[in-house]
Short mmCIF file of C-alpha atoms in Angstrom, two decimals:
data_model
loop_
_atom_site.label_atom_id
_atom_site.label_comp_id
_atom_site.label_asym_id
_atom_site.label_seq_id
_atom_site.Cartn_x
_atom_site.Cartn_y
_atom_site.Cartn_z
CA UNK C 86 -108.16 -51.83 -123.03
CA UNK C 87 -109.45 -52.79 -119.64
CA UNK C 88 -108.86 -51.04 -116.34
CA UNK C 89 -109.02 -52.89 -113.04
CA UNK C 90 -109.36 -51.01 -109.76
CA UNK C 91 -107.85 -52.74 -106.72
CA UNK C 92 -109.06 -51.59 -103.31
CA UNK C 93 -107.63 -52.75 -100.01
CA UNK C 94 -110.26 -52.15 -97.31
CA UNK C 95 -110.65 -52.52 -93.56
CA UNK C 96 -113.95 -51.65 -91.83
CA UNK C 97 -115.17 -49.30 -94.57
CA UNK C 98 -118.84 -50.36 -94.77
CA UNK C 99 -120.11 -46.78 -94.65
CA UNK C 100 -118.06 -45.48 -97.58
CA UNK C 101 -116.93 -48.42 -99.71
CA UNK C 102 -120.19 -48.65 -101.66
CA UNK C 103 -119.94 -45.08 -102.80
CA UNK C 104 -116.26 -45.46 -103.67
CA UNK C 105 -117.08 -48.49 -105.86
CA UNK C 106 -120.15 -46.94 -107.43
CA UNK C 107 -118.32 -43.74 -108.42
CA UNK C 108 -115.22 -45.67 -109.58
CA UNK C 109 -117.20 -47.94 -111.88
CA UNK C 110 -117.81 -44.86 -114.02
CA UNK C 111 -114.09 -44.91 -114.90
CA UNK C 112 -112.96 -48.54 -114.70
CA UNK C 113 -114.12 -51.84 -116.10
CA UNK C 114 -113.87 -53.94 -112.93
CA UNK C 115 -113.28 -53.49 -109.21
CA UNK C 116 -111.78 -55.97 -106.78
CA UNK C 117 -111.84 -55.32 -103.06
CA UNK C 118 -109.56 -57.09 -100.58
CA UNK C 119 -111.40 -57.10 -97.26
CA UNK C 120 -108.57 -57.32 -94.79
CA UNK C 121 -110.34 -58.85 -91.79
CA UNK C 122 -113.12 -56.32 -91.41
CA UNK C 123 -115.56 -56.83 -88.52
CA UNK C 124 -118.28 -54.79 -90.21
CA UNK C 125 -120.17 -55.34 -93.49
CA UNK C 126 -117.46 -54.11 -95.84
CA UNK C 127 -117.54 -57.33 -97.93
CA UNK C 128 -121.31 -57.42 -98.24
CA UNK C 129 -121.57 -53.78 -99.27
CA UNK C 130 -118.73 -54.13 -101.78
CA UNK C 131 -120.32 -57.17 -103.41
CA UNK C 132 -123.77 -55.56 -103.60
CA UNK C 133 -122.19 -52.53 -105.25
CA UNK C 134 -120.57 -54.60 -107.99
CA UNK C 135 -117.09 -55.44 -106.80
CA UNK C 136 -115.46 -58.88 -106.67
CA UNK C 137 -114.37 -59.41 -103.04
CA UNK C 138 -111.46 -61.32 -101.63
CA UNK C 139 -112.02 -61.72 -97.92
CA UNK C 140 -109.37 -62.47 -95.28
CA UNK C 141 -110.50 -63.56 -91.83
CA UNK C 142 -107.87 -61.53 -90.02
CA UNK C 143 -106.18 -58.18 -90.58
CA UNK C 144 -102.78 -58.64 -92.14
CA UNK C 145 -102.08 -55.05 -93.21
CA UNK C 146 -102.13 -53.01 -96.38
CA UNK C 147 -98.93 -54.50 -97.83
CA UNK C 148 -100.35 -58.01 -97.61
CA UNK C 149 -103.65 -56.80 -99.08
CA UNK C 150 -101.89 -55.17 -102.03
CA UNK C 151 -99.86 -58.31 -102.71
CA UNK C 152 -103.09 -60.36 -102.85
CA UNK C 153 -104.74 -57.77 -105.15
CA UNK C 154 -101.74 -57.76 -107.53
CA UNK C 155 -101.80 -61.57 -107.60
CA UNK C 156 -105.49 -61.43 -108.53
CA UNK C 157 -104.80 -58.81 -111.18
CA UNK C 158 -102.01 -60.88 -112.81
CA UNK C 159 -104.50 -63.67 -113.42
CA UNK C 160 -107.26 -61.50 -114.90
CA UNK C 161 -105.51 -59.91 -117.85
CA UNK C 162 -106.32 -56.26 -117.25
CA UNK C 163 -104.31 -53.76 -119.28
CA UNK C 164 -104.11 -51.17 -116.48
CA UNK C 165 -104.27 -51.68 -112.75
CA UNK C 166 -105.08 -48.80 -110.40
CA UNK C 167 -105.07 -48.95 -106.62
CA UNK C 168 -107.25 -46.78 -104.39
CA UNK C 169 -107.91 -46.87 -100.67
CA UNK C 170 -111.42 -47.81 -99.61
CA UNK C 171 -111.88 -44.87 -97.21
CA UNK C 172 -112.87 -42.29 -99.78
CA UNK C 173 -109.77 -40.12 -99.54
CA UNK C 174 -109.13 -40.40 -103.31
CA UNK C 175 -111.42 -39.02 -106.01
CA UNK C 176 -112.51 -41.68 -108.51
CA UNK C 177 -112.74 -39.10 -111.30
CA UNK C 178 -108.98 -38.73 -111.11
CA UNK C 179 -108.54 -42.29 -112.35
CA UNK C 180 -108.86 -40.91 -115.89
CA UNK C 181 -106.00 -38.48 -115.32
CA UNK C 182 -103.82 -41.35 -114.17
CA UNK C 183 -104.80 -43.84 -116.92
CA UNK C 184 -104.91 -41.61 -120.00
CA UNK C 185 -101.10 -41.28 -120.42
CA UNK C 186 -100.75 -45.04 -119.94
CA UNK C 187 -103.49 -45.83 -122.45
CA UNK C 188 -102.11 -43.33 -124.98
#
């Protein structure tokens, strides 16, 4: 079973790489929606192993999540997890969330 992590992000170049790197220990793939960042969020996310969807202007978290879910529907993952790109969530808790679903 595959797990896809969806991350909406806005100006998170200083933390997004670490979030992705740590999360890839617990998921199969990561997709980041860069919601109009003016920094290097997209570049850092790509270099760290995420697929990036980039929007030229900020449309908000709700719009970003809709785009991420649309992406997820077309990529046949068994489990989809969302996590903010600012480091407030612990990637190691992905397992706690996913295990009951996978069981």
